[in-house]
Coordinates of C-alpha atoms and ligand atoms in Angstrom, one line a residue:
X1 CA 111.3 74.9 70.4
X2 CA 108.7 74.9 72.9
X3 CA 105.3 75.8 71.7
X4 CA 104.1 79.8 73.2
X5 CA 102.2 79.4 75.9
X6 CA 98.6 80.9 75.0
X7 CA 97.5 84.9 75.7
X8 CA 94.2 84.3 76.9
X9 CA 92.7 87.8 75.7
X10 CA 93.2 86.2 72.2
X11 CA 90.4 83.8 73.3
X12 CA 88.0 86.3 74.7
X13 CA 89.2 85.2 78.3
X14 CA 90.1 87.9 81.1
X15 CA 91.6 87.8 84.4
X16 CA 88.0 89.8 85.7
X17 CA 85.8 87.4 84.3
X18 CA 87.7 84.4 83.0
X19 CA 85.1 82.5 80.4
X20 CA 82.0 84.3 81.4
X21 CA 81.4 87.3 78.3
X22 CA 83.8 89.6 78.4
X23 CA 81.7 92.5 78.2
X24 CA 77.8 92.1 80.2
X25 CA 75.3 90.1 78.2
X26 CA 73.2 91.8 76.2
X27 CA 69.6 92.1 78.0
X28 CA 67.8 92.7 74.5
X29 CA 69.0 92.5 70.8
X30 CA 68.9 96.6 69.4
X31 CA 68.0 96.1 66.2
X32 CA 64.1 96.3 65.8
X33 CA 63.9 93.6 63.4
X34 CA 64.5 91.1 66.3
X35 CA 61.6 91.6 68.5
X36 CA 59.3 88.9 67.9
X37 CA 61.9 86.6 69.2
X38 CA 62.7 89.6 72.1
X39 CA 58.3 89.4 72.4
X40 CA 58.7 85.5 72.5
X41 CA 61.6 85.4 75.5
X42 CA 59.7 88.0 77.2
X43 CA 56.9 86.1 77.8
X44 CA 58.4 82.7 77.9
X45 CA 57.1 81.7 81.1
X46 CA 53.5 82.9 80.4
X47 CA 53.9 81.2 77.0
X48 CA 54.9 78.1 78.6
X49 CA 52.3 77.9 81.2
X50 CA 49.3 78.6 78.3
X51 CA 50.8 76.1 75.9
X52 CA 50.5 78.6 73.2
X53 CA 54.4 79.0 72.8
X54 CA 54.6 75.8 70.2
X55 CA 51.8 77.5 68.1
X56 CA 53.2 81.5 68.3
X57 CA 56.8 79.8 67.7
X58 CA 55.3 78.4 64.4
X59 CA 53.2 81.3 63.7
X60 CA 56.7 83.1 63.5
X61 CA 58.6 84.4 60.2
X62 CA 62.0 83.1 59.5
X63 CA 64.0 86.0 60.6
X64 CA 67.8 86.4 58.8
X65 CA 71.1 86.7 61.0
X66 CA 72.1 89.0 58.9
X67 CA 70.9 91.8 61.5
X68 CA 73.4 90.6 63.8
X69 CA 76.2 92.6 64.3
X70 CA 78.5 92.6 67.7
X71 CA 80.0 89.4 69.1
X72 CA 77.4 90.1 71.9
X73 CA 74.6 90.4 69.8
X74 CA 75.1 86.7 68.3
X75 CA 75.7 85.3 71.9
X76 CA 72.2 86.5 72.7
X77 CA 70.6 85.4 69.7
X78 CA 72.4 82.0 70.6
X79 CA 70.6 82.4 74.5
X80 CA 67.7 83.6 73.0
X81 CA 67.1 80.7 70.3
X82 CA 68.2 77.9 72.7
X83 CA 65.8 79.1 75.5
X84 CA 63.2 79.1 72.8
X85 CA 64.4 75.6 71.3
X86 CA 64.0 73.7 75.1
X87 CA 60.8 75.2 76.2
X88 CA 59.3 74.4 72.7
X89 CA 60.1 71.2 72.6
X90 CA 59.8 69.7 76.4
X91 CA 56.5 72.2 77.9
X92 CA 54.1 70.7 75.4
X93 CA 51.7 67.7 77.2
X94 CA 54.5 65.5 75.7
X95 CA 58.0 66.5 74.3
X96 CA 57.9 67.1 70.4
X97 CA 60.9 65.7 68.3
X98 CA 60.3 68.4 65.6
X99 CA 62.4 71.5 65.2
X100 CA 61.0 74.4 63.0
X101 CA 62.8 75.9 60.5
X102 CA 61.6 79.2 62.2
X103 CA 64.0 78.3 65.0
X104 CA 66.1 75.4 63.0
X105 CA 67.4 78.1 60.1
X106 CA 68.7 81.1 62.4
X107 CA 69.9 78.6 65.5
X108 CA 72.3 76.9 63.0
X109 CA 73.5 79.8 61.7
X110 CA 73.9 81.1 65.1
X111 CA 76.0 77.7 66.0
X112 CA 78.2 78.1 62.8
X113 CA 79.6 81.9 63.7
X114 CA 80.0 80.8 67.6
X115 CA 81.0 76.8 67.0
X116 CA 78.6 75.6 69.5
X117 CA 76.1 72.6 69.1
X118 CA 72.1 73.6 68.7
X119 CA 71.4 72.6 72.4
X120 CA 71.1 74.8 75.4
X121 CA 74.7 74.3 76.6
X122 CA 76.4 75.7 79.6
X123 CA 77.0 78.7 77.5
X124 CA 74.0 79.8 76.8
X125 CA 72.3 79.2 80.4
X126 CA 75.6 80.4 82.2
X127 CA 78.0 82.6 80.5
X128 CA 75.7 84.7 78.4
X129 CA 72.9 84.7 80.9
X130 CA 73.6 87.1 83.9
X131 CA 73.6 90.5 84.5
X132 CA 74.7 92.8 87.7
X133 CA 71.8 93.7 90.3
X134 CA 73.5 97.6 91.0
X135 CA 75.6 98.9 88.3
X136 CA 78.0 100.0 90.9
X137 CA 78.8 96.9 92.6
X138 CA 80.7 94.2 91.3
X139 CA 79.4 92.5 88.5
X140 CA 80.0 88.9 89.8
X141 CA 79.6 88.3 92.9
X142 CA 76.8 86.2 93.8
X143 CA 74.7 88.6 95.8
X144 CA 75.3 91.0 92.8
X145 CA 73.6 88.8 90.2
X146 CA 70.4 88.1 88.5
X147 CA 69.7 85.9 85.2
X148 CA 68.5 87.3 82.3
X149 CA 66.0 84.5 81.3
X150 CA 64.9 81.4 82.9
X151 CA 62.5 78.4 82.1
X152 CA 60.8 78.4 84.9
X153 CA 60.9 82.2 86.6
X154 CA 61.9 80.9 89.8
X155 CA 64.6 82.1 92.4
X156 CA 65.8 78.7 92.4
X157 CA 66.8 78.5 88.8
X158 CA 68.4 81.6 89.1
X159 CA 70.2 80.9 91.9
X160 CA 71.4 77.2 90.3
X161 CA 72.9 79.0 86.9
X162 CA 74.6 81.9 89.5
X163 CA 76.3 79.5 91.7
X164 CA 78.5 78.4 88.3
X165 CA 78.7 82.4 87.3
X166 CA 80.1 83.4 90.5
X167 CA 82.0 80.4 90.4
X168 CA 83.4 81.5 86.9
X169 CA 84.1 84.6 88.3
X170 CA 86.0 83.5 91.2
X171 CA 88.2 81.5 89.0
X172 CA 89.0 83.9 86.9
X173 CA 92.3 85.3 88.1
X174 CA 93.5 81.9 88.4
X175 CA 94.0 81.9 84.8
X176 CA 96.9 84.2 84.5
X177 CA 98.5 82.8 87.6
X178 CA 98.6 79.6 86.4
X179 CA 100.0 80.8 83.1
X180 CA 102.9 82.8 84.9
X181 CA 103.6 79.5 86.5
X182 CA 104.0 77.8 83.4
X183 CA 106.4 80.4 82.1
X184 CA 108.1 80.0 85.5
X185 CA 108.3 76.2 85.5
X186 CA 110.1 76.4 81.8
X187 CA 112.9 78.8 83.5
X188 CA 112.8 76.2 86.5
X189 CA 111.5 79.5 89.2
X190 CA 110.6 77.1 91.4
X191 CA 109.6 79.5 94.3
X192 CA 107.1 81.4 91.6
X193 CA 105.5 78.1 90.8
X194 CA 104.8 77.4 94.4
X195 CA 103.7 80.7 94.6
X196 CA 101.2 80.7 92.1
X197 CA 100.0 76.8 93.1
X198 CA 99.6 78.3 96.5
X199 CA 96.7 81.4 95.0
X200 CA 95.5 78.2 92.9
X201 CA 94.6 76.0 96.1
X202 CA 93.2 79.1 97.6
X203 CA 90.9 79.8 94.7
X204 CA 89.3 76.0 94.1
X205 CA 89.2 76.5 98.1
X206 CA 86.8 79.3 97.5
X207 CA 85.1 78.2 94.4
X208 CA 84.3 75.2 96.9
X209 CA 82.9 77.5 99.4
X210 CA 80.6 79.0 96.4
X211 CA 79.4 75.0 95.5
X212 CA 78.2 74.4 98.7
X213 CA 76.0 77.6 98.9
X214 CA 74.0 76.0 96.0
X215 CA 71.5 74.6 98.9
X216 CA 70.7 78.5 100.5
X217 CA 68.3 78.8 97.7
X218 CA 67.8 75.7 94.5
X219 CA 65.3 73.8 96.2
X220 CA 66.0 70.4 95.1
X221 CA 62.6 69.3 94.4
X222 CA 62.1 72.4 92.6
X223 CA 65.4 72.0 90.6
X224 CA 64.2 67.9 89.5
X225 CA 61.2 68.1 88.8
X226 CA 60.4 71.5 87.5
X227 CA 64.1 72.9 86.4
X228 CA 66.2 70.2 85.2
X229 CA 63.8 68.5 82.9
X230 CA 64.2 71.8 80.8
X231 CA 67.7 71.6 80.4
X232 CA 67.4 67.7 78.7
X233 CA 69.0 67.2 75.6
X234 CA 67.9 64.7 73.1
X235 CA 70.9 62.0 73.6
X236 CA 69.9 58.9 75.3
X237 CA 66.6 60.5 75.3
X238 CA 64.4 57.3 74.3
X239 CA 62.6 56.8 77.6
X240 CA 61.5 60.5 77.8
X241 CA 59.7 60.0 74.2
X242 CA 62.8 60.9 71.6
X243 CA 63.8 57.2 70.7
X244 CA 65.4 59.2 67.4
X245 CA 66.3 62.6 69.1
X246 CA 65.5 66.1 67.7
X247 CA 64.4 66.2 63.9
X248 CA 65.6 69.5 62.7
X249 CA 63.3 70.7 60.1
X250 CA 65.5 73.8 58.0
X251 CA 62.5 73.8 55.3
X252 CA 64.0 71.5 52.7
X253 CA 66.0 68.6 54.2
X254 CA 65.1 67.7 57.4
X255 CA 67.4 65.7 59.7
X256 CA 67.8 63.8 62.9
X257 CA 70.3 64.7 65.3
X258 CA 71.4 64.3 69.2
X259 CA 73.0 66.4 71.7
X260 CA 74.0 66.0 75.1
X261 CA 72.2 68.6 77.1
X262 CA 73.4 71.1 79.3
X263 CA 76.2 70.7 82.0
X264 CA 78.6 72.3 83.7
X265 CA 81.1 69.6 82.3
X266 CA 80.9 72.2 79.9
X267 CA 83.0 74.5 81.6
X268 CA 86.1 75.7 80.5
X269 CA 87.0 76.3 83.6
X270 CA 87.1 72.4 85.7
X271 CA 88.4 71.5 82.6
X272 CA 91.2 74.2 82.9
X273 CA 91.9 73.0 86.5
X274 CA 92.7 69.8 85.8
X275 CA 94.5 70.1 82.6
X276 CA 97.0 72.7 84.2
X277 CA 97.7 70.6 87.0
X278 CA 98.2 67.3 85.0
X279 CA 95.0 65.4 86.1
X280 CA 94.0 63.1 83.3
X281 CA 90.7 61.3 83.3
X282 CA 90.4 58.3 81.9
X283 CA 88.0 56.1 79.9
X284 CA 84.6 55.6 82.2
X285 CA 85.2 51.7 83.8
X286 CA 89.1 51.7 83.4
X287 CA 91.4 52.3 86.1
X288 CA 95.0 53.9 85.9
X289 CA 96.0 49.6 85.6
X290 CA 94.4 49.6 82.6
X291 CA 95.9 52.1 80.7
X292 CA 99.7 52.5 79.5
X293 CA 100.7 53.6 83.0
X294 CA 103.9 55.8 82.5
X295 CA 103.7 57.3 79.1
X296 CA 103.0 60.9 79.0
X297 CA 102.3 60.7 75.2
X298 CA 99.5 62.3 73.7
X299 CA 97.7 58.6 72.3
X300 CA 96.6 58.2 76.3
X301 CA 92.8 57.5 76.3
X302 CA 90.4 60.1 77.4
X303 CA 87.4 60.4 79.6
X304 CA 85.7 60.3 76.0
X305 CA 82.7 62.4 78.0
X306 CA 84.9 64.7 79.8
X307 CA 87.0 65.6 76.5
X308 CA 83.8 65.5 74.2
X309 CA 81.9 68.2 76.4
X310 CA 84.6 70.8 74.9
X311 CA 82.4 70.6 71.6
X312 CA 79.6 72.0 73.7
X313 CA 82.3 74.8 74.9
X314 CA 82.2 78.3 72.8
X315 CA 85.5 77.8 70.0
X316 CA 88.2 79.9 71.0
X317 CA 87.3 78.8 74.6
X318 CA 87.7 75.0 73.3
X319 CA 90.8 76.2 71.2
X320 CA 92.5 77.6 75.0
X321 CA 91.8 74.6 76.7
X322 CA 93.6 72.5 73.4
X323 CA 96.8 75.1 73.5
X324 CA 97.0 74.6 77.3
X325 CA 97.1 71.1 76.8
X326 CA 99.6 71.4 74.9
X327 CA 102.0 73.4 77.1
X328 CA 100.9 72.2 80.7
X329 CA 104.2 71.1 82.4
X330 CA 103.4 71.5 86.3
X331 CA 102.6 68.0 87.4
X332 CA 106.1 67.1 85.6
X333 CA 107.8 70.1 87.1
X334 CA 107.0 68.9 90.5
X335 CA 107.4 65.1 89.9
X336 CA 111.2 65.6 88.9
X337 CA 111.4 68.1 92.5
X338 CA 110.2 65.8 94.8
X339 CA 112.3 67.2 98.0
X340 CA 111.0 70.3 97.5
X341 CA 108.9 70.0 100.2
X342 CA 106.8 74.0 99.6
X343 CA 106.3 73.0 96.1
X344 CA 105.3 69.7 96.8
X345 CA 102.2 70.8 99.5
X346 CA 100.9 73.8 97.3
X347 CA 100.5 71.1 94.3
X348 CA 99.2 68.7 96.5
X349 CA 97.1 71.5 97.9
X350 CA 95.7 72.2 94.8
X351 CA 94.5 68.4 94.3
X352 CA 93.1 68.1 97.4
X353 CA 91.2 71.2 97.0
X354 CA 90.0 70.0 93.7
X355 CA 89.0 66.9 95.3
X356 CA 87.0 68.3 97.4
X357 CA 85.3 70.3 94.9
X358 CA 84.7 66.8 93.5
X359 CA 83.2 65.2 96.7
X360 CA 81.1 67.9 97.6
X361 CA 79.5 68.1 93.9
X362 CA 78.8 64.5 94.7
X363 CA 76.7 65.2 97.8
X364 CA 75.1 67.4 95.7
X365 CA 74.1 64.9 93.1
X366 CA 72.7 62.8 95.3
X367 CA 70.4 65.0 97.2
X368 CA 69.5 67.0 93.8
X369 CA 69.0 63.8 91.5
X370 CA 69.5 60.7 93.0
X371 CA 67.0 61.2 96.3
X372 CA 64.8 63.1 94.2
X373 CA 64.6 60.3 91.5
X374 CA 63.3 57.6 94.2
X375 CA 60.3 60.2 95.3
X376 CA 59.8 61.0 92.0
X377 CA 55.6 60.2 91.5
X378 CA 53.8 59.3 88.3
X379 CA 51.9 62.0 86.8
X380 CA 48.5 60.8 88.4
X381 CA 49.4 60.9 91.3
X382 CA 50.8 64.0 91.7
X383 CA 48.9 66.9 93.2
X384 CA 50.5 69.7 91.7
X385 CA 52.0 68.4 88.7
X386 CA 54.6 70.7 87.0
X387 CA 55.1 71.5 83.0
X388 CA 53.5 68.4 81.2
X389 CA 56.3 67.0 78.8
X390 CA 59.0 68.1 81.4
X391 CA 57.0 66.7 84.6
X392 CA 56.9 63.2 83.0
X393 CA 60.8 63.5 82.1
X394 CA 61.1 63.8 85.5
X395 CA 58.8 60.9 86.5
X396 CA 60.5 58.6 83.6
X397 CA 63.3 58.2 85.6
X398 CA 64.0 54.6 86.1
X399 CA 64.1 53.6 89.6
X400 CA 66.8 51.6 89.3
X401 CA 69.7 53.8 90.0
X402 CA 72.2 52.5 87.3
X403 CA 70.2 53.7 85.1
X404 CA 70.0 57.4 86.1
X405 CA 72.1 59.6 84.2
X406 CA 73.0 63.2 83.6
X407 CA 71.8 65.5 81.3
X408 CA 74.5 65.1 79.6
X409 CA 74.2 61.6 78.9
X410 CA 76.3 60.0 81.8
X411 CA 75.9 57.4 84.3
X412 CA 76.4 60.0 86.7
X413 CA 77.9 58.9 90.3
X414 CA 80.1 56.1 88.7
X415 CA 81.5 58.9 86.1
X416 CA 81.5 61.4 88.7
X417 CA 82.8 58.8 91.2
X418 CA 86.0 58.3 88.8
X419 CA 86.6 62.2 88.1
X420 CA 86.4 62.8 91.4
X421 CA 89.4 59.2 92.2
X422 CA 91.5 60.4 89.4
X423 CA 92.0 63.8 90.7
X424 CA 93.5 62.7 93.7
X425 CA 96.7 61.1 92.0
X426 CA 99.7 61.1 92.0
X427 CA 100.9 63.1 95.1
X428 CA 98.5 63.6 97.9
X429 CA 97.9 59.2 97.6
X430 CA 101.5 59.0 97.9
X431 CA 102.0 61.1 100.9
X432 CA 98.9 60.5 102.0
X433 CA 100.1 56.3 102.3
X434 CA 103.7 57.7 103.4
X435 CA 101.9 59.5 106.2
X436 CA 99.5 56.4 107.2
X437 CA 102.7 54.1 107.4
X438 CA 105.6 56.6 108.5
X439 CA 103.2 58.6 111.6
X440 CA 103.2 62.2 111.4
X441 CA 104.6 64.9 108.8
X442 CA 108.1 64.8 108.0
X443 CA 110.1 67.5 106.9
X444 CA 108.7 67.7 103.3
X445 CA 105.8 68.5 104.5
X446 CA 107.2 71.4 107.5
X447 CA 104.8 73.8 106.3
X448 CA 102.1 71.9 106.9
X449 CA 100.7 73.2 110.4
X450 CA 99.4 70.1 111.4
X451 CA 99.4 66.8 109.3
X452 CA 98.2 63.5 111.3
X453 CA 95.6 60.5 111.6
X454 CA 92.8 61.5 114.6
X455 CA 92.1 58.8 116.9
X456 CA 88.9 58.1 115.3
X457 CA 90.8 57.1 112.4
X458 CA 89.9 60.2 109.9
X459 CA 93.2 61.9 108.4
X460 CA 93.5 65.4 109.1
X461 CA 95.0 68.2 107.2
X462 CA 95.8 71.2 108.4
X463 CA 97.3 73.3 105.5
X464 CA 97.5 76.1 103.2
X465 CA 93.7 76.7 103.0
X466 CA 92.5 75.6 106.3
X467 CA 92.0 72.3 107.7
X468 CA 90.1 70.0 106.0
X469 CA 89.5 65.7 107.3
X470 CA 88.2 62.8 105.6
X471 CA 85.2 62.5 107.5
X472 CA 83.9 66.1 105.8
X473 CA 83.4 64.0 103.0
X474 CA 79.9 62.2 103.2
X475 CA 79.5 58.2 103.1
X476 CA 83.0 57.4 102.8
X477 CA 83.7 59.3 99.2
X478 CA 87.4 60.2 99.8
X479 CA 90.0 57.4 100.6
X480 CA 92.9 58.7 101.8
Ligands
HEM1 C1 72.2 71.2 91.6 C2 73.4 71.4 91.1 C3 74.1 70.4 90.2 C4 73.8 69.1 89.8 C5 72.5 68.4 90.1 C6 74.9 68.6 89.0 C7 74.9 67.4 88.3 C8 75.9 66.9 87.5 C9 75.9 65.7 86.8 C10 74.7 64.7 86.8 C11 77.0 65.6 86.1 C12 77.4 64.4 85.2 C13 77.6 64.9 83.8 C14 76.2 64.9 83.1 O1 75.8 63.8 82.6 O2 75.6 66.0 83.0 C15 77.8 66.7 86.4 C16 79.1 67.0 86.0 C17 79.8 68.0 86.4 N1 79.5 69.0 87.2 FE1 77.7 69.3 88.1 N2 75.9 69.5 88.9 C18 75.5 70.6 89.7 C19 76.1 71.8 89.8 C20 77.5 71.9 89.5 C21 78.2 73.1 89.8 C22 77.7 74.4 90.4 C23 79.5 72.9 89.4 C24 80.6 73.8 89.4 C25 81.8 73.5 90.0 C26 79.5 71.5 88.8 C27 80.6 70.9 88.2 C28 80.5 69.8 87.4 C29 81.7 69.3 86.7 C30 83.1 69.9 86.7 C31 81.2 68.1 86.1 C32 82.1 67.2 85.2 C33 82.6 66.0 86.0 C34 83.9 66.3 86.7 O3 84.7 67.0 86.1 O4 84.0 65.8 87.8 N3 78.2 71.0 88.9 N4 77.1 67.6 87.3
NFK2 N1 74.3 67.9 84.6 C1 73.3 68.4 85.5 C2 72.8 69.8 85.0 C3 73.9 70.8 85.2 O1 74.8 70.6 86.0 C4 73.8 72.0 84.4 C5 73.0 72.1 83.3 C6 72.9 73.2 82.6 C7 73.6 74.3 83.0 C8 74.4 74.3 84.1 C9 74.5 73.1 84.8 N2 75.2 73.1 85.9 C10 75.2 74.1 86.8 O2 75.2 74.7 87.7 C11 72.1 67.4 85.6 O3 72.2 66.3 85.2 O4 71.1 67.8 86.2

């Protein structure tokens, strides 16, 4: 008996806006008894740039949950606290490893009802954090979007958390199509699979176009030195001054705890990607060699980092992900139809697409973190330094590369590196070889307008989506 394949409504997931709320976040909590925190978000900027947020935060009473009533309601308490949490404890003159109970008490209870960690995860500066420009227009398209609260205030910190909402968006109705495919693949509908692979490649094709508008407006400067340090978590947080992490103080039993920060490993979305399509990611530093090559069982090592951000993932969304796991048969499906040359492509489409989304978040990284780290200057010698605690994350970062990492905890390009290697298996390496020692496209891949090596040596593809050649992607990333 084959286990139901999953109705994403039961999760709080729709085909408008996928993982993002269901209904628009809530731009203030109604009841009353909330507005010192609704005084506090308010002015959070103005707060931050006095210094006087750590003392009014303190000042504060230790307002109940039991106020809140909606699902919505406790997704902006959760935005609302965690916004709180990060400026409080990184835009001091240096960060502060103490939680109050005055944000401590209501943040876990907050965490409990929507099983998230108390940290500022993708969640709660994505999903929950937008809002429509015009009423009228569509509510997720990027030039239709605004952010309820920011750190900072800037346009570039909106524009960085509305690249991943419109990207949310976008992906959205890929969800039921790549259900229906399952359901086709069990009744062997070959020609519906296809189908469906083919609106997939389309969408990560256009959820690619939305990555690469990230540079029109996130200054990268602005986003090192004055955004990211905000969104810092207190793992691996020793050089930044948190050799312990975050000491949550609930009033009686105070206790040390870490947390990744915020990422958009965290969403449900990648993750759903690659699970429905069969890409596996490994352990960071083993190759597919290393691991028992072959066996599709279910004791396979993980990216432990990929598979641990889905405790920083909202629970029923985490639960989705688990039950699609659990049902995903598409990379089999087209393994055991090999001659089926219009299945074959759209899969292959898909990886290539998502391998592309891969290589192109890479560019980013480097130009957003890794450039930026090497002009990072010390505090002194800065003219116009930013938020004090944050500003000297920023300037703590080693020099040495291999030590950079992501706020959530990696060793960023070697982990992204792998991600990005183990997407491309198993079928566009192994036409992609065929094609390199055979010449041109054979018949499996006739629909394929135009599949060949250039005489410069780059492989070009001209397929489903458009054409797209090795040489788009920067310093040599993809190997075909
Ligand atoms: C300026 C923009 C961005 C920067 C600097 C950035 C940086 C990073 C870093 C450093 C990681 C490694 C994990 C960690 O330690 O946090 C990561 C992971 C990841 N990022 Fe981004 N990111 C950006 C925007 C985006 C956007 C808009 C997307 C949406 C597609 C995205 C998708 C991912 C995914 C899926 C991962 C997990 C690794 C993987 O599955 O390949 N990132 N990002
Ligand atoms: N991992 C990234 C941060 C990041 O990607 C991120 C963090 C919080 C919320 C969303 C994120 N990604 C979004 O576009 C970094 O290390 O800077």
């Amino acid at each position: 008996m084959l286990p139901p394949v999953p109705n994403p409504v039961e999760f709080g997931i729709t085909s408008d806006y996928g993982f993002l709320s269901p209904e628009l976040p809530l731009e203030v909590l109604p009841d009353p008894y909330y507005a010192e925190w609704e005084m506090i978000i308010g002015n959070l900027q103005p707060l931050l740039l006095s210094k006087r947020l750590r003392s009014i935060v303190d000042q504060l009473p230790i307002l109940s949950v039991s106020h809140l009533q909606t699902d919505a309601e406790w997704r902006r308490a959760y935005v609302i606290l965690v916004f709180i949490l990060h400026g409080y404890v990184w835009g001091g003159d240096s960060p502060t490893e103490r939680v109050p109970p005055q944000l401590t008490v209501p943040l876990f209870e907050v965490c409990e009802r929507l099983e998230l960690p108390p940290v500022a995860t993708y969640a709660g500066v994505c999903l929950w954090n937008y809002k429509p420009i015009f009423a009228d227009e569509p509510a997720t398209n990027l030039d239709n979007l605004a952010c309820l609260q920011t750190f900072t205030g800037s346009l570039d910190e909106q524009w960085f958390y509305l690249v991943s909402v419109a990207i949310e968006a976008r992906g959205a109705p890929s969800i039921p199509v790549m259900l229906r495919a399952i359901k086709a693949a069990r009744t062997g509908n070959s020609q519906i699979v296809t189908e469906c692979l083919q609106r997939l490649a389309e969408t990560i094709d256009e959820t690619n176009t939305l990555l690469q508008r990230m540079h029109e407006n996130c200054d990268p400067y602005v986003f090192y030195n004055r955004i990211r340090p905000y969104l810092a978590g207190s793992k691996n947080m020793h050089d930044a001054g948190l050799p312990n992490g975050l000491l949550y103080d609930n009033g009686h039993n105070p206790e040390y705890r870490q947390y990744g920060g915020g990422s958009n490993a965290q969403s449900s979305l990648i993750q759903f990607f690659d699970i429905v399509l069969g890409v596996e990611h490994r352990p960071t530093g083993t190759s597919r060699n290393d691991s028992d090559k072959g066996s599709e069982d279910s004791t396979k090592p993980r990216n432990s980092f990929i598979h641990e951000m889905r405790s920083y993932m909202p629970g029923p969304h985490r639960r989705f992900l688990e039950q699609i796991d659990s049902v995903a048969n598409i990379r089999s499906f087209v393994e055991a139809r090999r001659g089926d040359s219009a299945l074959c492509i759209a899969y292959d489409a898909c990886l290539a697409m998502l391998r592309v989304l891969r290589d192109k978040h890479i560019t980013i990284v480097s130009r957003y973190i890794i450039l930026q780290s090497r002009s990072a200057r010390r505090p002194s010698q800065s003219a116009n330094p930013g938020p004090p605690a944050a500003r000297n994350l920023a300037t703590a970062a080693p020099t040495d590369k291999k030590k950079l990492r992501g706020t959530g905890g990696t060793a960023l390009i070697p982990f992204l590196k792998q991600a990005r290697d183990e997407t491309g298996e198993p079928a566009i390496d192994a036409w992609a070889r065929r094609l390199l020692s055979t010449g041109p496209a054979d018949k499996k891949f006739a629909s394929l307008s135009k599949v060949g090596e250039q005489p410069d040596g780059h492989l070009e593809v001209v397929g489903l989506c458009g054409t797209w050649t090795a040489e788009e992607n920067e310093g040599g990333i993809c190997h075909w």
